[in-house]
Coordinates of C-alpha atoms in Angstrom, one line a residue:
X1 CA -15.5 -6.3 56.5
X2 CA -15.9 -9.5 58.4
X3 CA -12.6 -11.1 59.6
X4 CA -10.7 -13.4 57.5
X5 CA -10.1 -16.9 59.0
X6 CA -6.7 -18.9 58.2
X7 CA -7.1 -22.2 58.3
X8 CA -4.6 -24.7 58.1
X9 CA -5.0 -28.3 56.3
X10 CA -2.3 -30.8 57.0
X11 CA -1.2 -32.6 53.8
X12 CA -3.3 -29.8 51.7
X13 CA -3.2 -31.1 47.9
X14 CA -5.1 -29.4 44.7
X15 CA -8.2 -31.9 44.5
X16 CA -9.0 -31.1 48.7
X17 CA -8.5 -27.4 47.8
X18 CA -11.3 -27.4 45.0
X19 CA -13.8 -29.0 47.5
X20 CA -12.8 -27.0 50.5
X21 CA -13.7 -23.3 48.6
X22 CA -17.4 -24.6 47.8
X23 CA -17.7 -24.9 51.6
X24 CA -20.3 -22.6 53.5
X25 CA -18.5 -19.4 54.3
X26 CA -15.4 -20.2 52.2
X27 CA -15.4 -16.5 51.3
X28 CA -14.0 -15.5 54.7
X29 CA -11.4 -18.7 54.5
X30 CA -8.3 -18.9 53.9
X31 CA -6.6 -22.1 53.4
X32 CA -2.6 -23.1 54.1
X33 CA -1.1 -26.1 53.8
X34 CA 1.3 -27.8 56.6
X35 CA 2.9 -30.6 55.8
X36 CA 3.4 -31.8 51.4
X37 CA 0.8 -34.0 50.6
X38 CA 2.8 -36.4 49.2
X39 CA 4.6 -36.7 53.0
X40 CA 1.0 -38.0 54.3
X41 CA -0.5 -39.4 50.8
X42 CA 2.1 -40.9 48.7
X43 CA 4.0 -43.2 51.3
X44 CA 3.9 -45.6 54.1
X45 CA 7.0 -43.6 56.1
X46 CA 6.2 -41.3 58.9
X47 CA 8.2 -39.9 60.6
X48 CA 6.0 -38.5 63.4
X49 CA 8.7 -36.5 65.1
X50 CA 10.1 -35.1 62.2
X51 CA 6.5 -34.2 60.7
X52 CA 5.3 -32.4 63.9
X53 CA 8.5 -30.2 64.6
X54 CA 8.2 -29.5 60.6
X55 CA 4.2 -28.5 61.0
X56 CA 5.0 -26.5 64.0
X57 CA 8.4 -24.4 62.2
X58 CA 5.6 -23.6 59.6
X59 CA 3.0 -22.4 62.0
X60 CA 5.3 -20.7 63.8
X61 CA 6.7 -18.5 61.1
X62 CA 3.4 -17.7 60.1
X63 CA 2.7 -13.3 60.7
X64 CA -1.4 -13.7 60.9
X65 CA -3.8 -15.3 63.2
X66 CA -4.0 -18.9 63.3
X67 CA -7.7 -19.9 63.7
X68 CA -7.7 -23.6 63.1
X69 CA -5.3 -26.9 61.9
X70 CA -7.8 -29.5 60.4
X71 CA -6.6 -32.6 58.9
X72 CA -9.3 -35.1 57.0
X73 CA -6.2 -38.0 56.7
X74 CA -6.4 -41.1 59.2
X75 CA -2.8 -42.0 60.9
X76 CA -0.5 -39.6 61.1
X77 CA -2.8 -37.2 60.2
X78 CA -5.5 -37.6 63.2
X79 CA -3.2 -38.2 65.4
X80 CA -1.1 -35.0 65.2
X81 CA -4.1 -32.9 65.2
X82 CA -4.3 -32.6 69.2
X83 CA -1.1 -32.3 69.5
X84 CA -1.0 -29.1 67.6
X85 CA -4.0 -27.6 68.3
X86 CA -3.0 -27.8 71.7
X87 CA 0.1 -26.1 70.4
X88 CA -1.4 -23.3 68.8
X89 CA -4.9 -22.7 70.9
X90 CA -7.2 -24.0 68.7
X91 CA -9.9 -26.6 68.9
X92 CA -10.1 -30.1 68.9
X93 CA -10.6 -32.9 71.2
X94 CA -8.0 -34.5 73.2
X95 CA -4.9 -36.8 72.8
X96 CA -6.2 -39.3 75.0
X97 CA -10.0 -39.5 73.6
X98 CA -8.6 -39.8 70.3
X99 CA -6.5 -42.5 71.5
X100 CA -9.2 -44.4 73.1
X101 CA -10.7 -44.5 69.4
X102 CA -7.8 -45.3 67.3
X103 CA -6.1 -47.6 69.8
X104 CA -8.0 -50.7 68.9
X105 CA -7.3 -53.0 72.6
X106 CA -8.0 -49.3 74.5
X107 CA -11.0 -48.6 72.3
X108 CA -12.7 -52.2 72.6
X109 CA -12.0 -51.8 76.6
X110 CA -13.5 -48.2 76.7
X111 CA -15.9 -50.0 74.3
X112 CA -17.0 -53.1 76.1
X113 CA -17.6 -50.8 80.0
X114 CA -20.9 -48.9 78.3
X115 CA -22.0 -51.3 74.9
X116 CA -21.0 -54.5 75.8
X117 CA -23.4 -56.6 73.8
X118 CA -22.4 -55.1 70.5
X119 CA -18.8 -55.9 70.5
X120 CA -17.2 -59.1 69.2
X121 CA -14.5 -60.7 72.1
X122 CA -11.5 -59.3 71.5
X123 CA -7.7 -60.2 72.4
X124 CA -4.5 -58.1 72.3
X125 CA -1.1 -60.5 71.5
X126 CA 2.5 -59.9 70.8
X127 CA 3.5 -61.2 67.2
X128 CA 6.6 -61.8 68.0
X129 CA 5.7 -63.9 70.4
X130 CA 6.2 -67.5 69.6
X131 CA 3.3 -68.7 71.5
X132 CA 0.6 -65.7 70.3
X133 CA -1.7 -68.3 69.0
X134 CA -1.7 -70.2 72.6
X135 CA -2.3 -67.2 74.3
X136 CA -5.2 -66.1 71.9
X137 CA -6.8 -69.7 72.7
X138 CA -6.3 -68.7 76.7
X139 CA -8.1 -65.7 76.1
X140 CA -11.6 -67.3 74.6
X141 CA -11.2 -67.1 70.8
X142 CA -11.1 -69.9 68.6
X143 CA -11.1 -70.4 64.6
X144 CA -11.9 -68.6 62.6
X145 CA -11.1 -65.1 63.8
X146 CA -9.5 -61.8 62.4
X147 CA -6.3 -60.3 63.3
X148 CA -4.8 -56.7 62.7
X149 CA -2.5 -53.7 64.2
X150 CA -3.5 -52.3 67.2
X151 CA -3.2 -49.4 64.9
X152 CA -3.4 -50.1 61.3
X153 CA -4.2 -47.8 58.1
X154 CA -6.8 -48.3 55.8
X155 CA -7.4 -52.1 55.5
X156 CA -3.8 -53.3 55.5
X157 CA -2.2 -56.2 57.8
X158 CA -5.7 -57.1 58.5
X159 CA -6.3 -61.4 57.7
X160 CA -8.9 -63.8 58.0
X161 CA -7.7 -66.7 59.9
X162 CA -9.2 -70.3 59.8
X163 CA -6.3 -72.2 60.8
X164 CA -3.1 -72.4 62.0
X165 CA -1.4 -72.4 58.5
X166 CA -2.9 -69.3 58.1
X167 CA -2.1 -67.5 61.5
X168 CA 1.8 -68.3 61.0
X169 CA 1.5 -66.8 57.2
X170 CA -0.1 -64.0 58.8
X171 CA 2.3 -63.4 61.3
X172 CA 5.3 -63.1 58.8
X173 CA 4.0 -60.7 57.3
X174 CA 2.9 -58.6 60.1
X175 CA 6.4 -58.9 61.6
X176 CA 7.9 -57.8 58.5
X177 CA 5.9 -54.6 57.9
X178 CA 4.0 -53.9 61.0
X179 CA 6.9 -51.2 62.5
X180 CA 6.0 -48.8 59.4
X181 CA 2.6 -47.9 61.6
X182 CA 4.0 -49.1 65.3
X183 CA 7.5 -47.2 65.1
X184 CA 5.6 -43.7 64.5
X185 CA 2.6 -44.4 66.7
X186 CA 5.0 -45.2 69.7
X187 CA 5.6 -41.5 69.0
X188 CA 2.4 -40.3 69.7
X189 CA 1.8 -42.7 72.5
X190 CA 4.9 -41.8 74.6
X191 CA 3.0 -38.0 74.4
X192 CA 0.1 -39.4 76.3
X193 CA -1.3 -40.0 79.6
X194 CA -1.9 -43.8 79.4
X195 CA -3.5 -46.1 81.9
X196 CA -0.2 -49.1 82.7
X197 CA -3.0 -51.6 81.0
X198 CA -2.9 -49.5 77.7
X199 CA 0.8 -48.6 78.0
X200 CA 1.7 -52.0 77.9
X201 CA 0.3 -52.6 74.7
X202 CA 2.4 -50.8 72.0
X203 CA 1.7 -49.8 68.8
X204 CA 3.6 -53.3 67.5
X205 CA 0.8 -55.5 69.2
X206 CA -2.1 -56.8 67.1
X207 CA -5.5 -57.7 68.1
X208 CA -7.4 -61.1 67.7
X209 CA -11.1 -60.8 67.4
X210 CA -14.6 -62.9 67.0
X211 CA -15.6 -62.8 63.6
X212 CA -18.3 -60.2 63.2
X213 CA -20.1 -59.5 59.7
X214 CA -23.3 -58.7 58.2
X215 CA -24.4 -55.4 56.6
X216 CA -21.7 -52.7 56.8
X217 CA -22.4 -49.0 57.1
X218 CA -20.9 -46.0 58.5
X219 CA -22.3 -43.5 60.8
X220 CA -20.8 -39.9 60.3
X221 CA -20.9 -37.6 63.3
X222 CA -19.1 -34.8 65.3
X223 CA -19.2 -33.7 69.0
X224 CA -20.3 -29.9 69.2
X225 CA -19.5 -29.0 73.0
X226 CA -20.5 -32.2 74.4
X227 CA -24.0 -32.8 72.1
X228 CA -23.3 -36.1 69.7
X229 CA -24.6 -35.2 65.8
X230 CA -25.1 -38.3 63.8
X231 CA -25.5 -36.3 60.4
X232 CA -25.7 -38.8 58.1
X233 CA -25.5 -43.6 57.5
X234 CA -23.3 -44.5 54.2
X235 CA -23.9 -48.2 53.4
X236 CA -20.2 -50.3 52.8
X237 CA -20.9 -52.7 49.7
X238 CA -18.6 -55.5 49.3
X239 CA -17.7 -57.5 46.2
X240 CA -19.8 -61.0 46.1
X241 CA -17.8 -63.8 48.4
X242 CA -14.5 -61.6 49.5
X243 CA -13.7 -59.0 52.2
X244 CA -12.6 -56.0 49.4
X245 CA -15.0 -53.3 49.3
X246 CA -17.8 -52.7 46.0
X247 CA -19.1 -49.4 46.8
X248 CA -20.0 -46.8 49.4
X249 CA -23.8 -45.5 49.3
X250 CA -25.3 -43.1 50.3
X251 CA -28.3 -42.8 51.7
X252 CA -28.2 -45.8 53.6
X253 CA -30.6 -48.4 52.8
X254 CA -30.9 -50.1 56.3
X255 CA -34.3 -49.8 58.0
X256 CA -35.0 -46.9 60.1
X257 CA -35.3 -48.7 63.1
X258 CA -31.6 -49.8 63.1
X259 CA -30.5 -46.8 61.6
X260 CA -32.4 -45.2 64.8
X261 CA -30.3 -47.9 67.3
X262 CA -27.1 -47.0 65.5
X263 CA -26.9 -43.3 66.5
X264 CA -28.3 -44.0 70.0
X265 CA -25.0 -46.4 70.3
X266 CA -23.0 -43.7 68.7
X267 CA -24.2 -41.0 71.2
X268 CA -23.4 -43.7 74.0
X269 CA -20.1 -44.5 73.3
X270 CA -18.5 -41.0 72.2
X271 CA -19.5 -39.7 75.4
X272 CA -18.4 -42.3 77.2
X273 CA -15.0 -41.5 75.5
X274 CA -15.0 -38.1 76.1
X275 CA -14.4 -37.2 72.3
X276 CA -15.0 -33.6 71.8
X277 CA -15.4 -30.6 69.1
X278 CA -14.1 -32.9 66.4
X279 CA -15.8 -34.9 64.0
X280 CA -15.8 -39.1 63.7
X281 CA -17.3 -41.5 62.3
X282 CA -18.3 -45.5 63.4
X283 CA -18.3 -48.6 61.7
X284 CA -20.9 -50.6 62.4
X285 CA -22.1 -54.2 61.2
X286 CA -26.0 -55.0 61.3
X287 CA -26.1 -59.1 61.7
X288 CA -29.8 -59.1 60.3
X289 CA -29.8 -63.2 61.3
X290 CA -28.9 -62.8 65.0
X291 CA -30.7 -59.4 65.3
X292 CA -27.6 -58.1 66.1
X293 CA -25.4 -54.9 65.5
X294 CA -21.9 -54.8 66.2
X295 CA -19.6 -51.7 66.2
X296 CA -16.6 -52.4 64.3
X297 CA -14.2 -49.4 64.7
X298 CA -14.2 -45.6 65.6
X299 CA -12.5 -43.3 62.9
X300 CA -11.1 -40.3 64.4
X301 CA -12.0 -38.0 61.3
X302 CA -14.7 -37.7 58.8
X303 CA -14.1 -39.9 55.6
X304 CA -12.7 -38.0 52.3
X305 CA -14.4 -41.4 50.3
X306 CA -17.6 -39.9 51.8
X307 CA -17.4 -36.2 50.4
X308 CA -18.6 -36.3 47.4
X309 CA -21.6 -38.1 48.6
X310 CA -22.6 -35.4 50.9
X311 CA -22.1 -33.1 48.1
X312 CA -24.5 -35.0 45.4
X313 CA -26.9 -35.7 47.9
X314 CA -27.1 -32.9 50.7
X315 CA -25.6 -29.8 48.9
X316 CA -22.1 -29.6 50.7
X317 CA -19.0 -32.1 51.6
X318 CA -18.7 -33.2 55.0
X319 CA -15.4 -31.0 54.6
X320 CA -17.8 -28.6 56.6
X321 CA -18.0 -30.3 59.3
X322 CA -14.5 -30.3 60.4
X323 CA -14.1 -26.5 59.3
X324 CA -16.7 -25.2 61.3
X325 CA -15.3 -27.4 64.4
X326 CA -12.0 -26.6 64.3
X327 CA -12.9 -22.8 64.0
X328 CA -15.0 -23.5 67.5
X329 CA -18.4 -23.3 65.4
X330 CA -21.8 -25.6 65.2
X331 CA -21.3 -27.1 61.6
X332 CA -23.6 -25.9 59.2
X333 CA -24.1 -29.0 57.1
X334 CA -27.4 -28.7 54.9
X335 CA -29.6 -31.8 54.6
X336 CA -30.9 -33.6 51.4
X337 CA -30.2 -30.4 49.2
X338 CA -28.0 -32.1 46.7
X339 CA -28.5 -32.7 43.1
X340 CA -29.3 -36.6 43.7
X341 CA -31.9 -38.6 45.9
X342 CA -28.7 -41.3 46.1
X343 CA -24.5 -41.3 45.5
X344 CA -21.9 -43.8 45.5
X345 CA -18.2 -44.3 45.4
X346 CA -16.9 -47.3 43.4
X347 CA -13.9 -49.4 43.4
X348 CA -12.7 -50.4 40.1
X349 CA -10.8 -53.5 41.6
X350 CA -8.8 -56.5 39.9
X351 CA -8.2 -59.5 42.1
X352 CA -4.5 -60.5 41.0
X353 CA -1.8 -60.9 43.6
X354 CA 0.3 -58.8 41.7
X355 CA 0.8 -57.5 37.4
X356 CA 2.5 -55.0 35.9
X357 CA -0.1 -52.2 34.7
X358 CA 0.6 -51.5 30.7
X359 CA -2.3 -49.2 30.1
X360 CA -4.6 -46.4 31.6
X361 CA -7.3 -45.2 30.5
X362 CA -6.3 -41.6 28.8
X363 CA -7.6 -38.0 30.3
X364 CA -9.1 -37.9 27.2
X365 CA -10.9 -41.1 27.6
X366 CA -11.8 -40.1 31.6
X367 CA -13.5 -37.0 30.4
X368 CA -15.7 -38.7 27.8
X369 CA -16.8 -41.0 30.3
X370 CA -17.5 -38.1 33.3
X371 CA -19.6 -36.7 30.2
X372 CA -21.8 -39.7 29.4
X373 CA -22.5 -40.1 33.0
X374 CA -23.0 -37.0 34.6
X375 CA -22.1 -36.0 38.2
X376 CA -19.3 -38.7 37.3
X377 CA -15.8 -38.2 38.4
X378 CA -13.5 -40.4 38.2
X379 CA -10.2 -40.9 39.8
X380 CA -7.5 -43.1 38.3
X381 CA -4.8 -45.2 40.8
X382 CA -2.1 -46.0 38.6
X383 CA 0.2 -45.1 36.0
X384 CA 1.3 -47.1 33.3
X385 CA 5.0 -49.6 33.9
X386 CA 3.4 -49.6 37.7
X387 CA 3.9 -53.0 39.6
X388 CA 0.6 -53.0 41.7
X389 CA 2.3 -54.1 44.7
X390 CA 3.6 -50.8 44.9
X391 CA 0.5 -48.7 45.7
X392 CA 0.0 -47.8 49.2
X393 CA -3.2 -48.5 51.4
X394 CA -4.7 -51.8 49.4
X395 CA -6.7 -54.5 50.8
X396 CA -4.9 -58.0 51.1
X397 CA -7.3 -59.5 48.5
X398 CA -7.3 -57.0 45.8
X399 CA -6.1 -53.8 44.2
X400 CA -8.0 -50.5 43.2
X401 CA -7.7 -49.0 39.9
X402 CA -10.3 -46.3 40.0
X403 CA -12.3 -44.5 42.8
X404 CA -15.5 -43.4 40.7
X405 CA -17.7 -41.3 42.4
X406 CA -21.7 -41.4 40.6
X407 CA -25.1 -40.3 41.3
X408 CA -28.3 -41.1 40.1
X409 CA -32.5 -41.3 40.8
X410 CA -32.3 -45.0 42.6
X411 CA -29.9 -48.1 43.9
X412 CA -30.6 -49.7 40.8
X413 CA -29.8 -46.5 38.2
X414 CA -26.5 -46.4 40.0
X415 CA -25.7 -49.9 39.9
X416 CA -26.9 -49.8 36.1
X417 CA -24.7 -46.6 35.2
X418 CA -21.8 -48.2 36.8
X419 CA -21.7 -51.3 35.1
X420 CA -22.1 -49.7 31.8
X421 CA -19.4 -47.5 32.9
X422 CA -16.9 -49.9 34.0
X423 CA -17.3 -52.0 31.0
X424 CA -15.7 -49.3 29.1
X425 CA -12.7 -48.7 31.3
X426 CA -9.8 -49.8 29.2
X427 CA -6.5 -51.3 31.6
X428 CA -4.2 -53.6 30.2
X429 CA -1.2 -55.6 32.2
X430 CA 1.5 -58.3 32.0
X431 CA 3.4 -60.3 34.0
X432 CA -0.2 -61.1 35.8
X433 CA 0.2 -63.5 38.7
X434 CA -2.8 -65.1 39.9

């Protein structure tokens, strides 16, 4: 009988399970969980400290083998991956090439010394310094720009700003709330061998940078014992006019010669780093107008919004990737072996600045929709008597009600299904401010 490997998922919940035992070679797998999901899912506290002597009590007391500690989570997740593996002998890449991707002034230095022409000019300021907006002038940039953490999460603290007015409205709310992500990241930092450039620039400073826009898309990709695998291109839809996000689709629809460029940057720039045996994946912007394509950020993990996209389309969730690394194996991720020629995620999105939710659509009503549609699942964000202000990891524009995952036989069958979809979703609210 072939050995049985135990695998252990940080912030394990019941929906990851499902996906993770339709992996490739799940039969020999066995998944534990470290860490309650609801300690990395449900909140915007980390206690990084706490968390890793917690996850390494657990790992400690465990009586079999322990063969790898995968995670699939951005911050804390990601970044107390290397320091447990490290821990406990098994793979992943390093503290400080993970660092040089998720710290955003590191990352856009390591960035700018091998693809400089495809990065937007960038400056790191203090804002709680009084004179950040002089000091961002001093450094080249000039309205408009974008600001955000040097470490954020998801698309929070991040602003447009086109003039003054807004910087300063900008600022107090980044001083109010930006120690949720620096306090804990300070953590991880002060565990790392940092150049005195980066060390000076803690997790409470935020970046300034160029604008940079155009047609977003993702590049997923791992490092398998040095060699760069760009597996797969998932196009980032946004709503008409504002920054929130549409939909994710996948295949991408950019031409192949840009698609081409893309992983040829993204072979570049992860060895540069270092990054090794763990998977990633880039942001990148193609500026179609100036000819131009600009790397936006470097995720340190592959992206759970992307799973079910593999899935529909090449016959597994990109789940597989990270397994097979951190068990120290070439991932075997099939290719175009789904059910559907194309997939997308969408975000059911209303654009208050805050309401009080009064109805959800019922399981019942969720299930009669998955039906009419299928390869449909739907996810729904809130509960009725929720404020939206309250859920965790929302744009500054907008708030998610559903994640909807579909696939169909073309662009325009999704786009069609959708949209007879979403004009069925029944939400109500009160108290809605504008």
């Amino acid at each position: 009988m072939d050995q049985v490997n135990n695998i252990f998922v940080i912030g394990l919940n019941d929906f990851n399970r499902q996906r993770l035992e339709t992996l490739h070679g799940a039969g020999q797998w066995r998944f534990h969980g470290v860490i309650a999901p609801e300690a990395v899912y449900d909140t915007e506290e980390f206690d990084i400290d706490a968390m890793l002597g917690e996850a390494t009590a657990q790992l400690e007391a465990f009586e079999g083998s322990i063969d790898a500690i995968v995670g699939y989570m951005d911050f804390p997740v990601s970044t107390m991956l290397p320091i447990l593996c490290e821990r406990f002998g098994t793979t992943t890449t390093s503290l400080e090439s993970l660092l040089k991707c998720e710290h955003k002034y590191w990352s856009r230095r390591v960035q700018r010394e091998v693809i400089p022409d495809h990065i937007p000019a960038f400056a790191a300021f203090d804002p709680f310094d009084d004179e950040a907006m002089t000091h961002i002038g001093e450094a080249g940039l000039y309205f408009p720009f974008f600001i955000k953490p040097i470490k954020s999460s998801g698309s929070r603290l991040g602003f447009r700003i086109d003039t003054p007015e807004d910087f300063y409205q900008a600022i107090e709310q980044l001083r109010a709330a930006i120690g949720l992500i620096a306090d804990p990241f300070n953590s991880v930092l002060e565990q790392a061998q940092l150049p005195p450039e980066i060390a000076a620039v803690d997790g409470h400073f935020c970046m300034a940078e160029e604008i940079i826009g155009g047609w977003q898309c993702t590049v997923e990709g791992y490092v398998y014992n040095g060699e760069v695998v760009s597996y797969g291109i998932v196009d980032s839809l946004r709503y008409p006019q504002v920054l929130s996000f549409f939909h994710y689709r996948y295949p991408s629809g950019l031409p192949d010669d840009i698609q081409a460029s893309m992983v040829e940057l993204t072979d570049r720039i992860m060895t540069h780093i270092g990054y090794d045996n763990a998977a990633f994946n880039i942001e990148y912007f193609w500026d179609e107008v100036q000819g131009r394509i600009w790397l936006l950020e470097i995720n340190t993990r592959i992206s759970q919004s992307h799973c079910d996209l593999f899935e529909k389309v090449d016959g597994v969730s990109n789940q597989q990737v990270t397994i097979d690394l951190g068990l120290g194996r070439r991932p075997d991720m099939p290719h175009r072996e789904g059910a559907f020629p194309i997939a997308a995620k969408f975000f059911y999105r209303v654009f208050f600045s805050d309401a009080q939710v009064t109805r959800v659509p019922s399981s019942q009503e969720v299930r009669a929709l998955e039906a009419d549609f299928p390869g449909t699942r739907m996810d729904i964000q809130v509960e009725e008597g929720q404020w939206l202000s309250s859920l965790p990891e929302q744009d500054s524009y907008s708030y998610a009600l559903a994640h909807i995952w579909m696939g169909a036989s073309s662009a325009e069958q999704l786009l069609e299904n959708y949209e007879r979809l979403a004009s069925r979703m029944a939400f109500e609210f009160d108290n809605i401010q504008g």
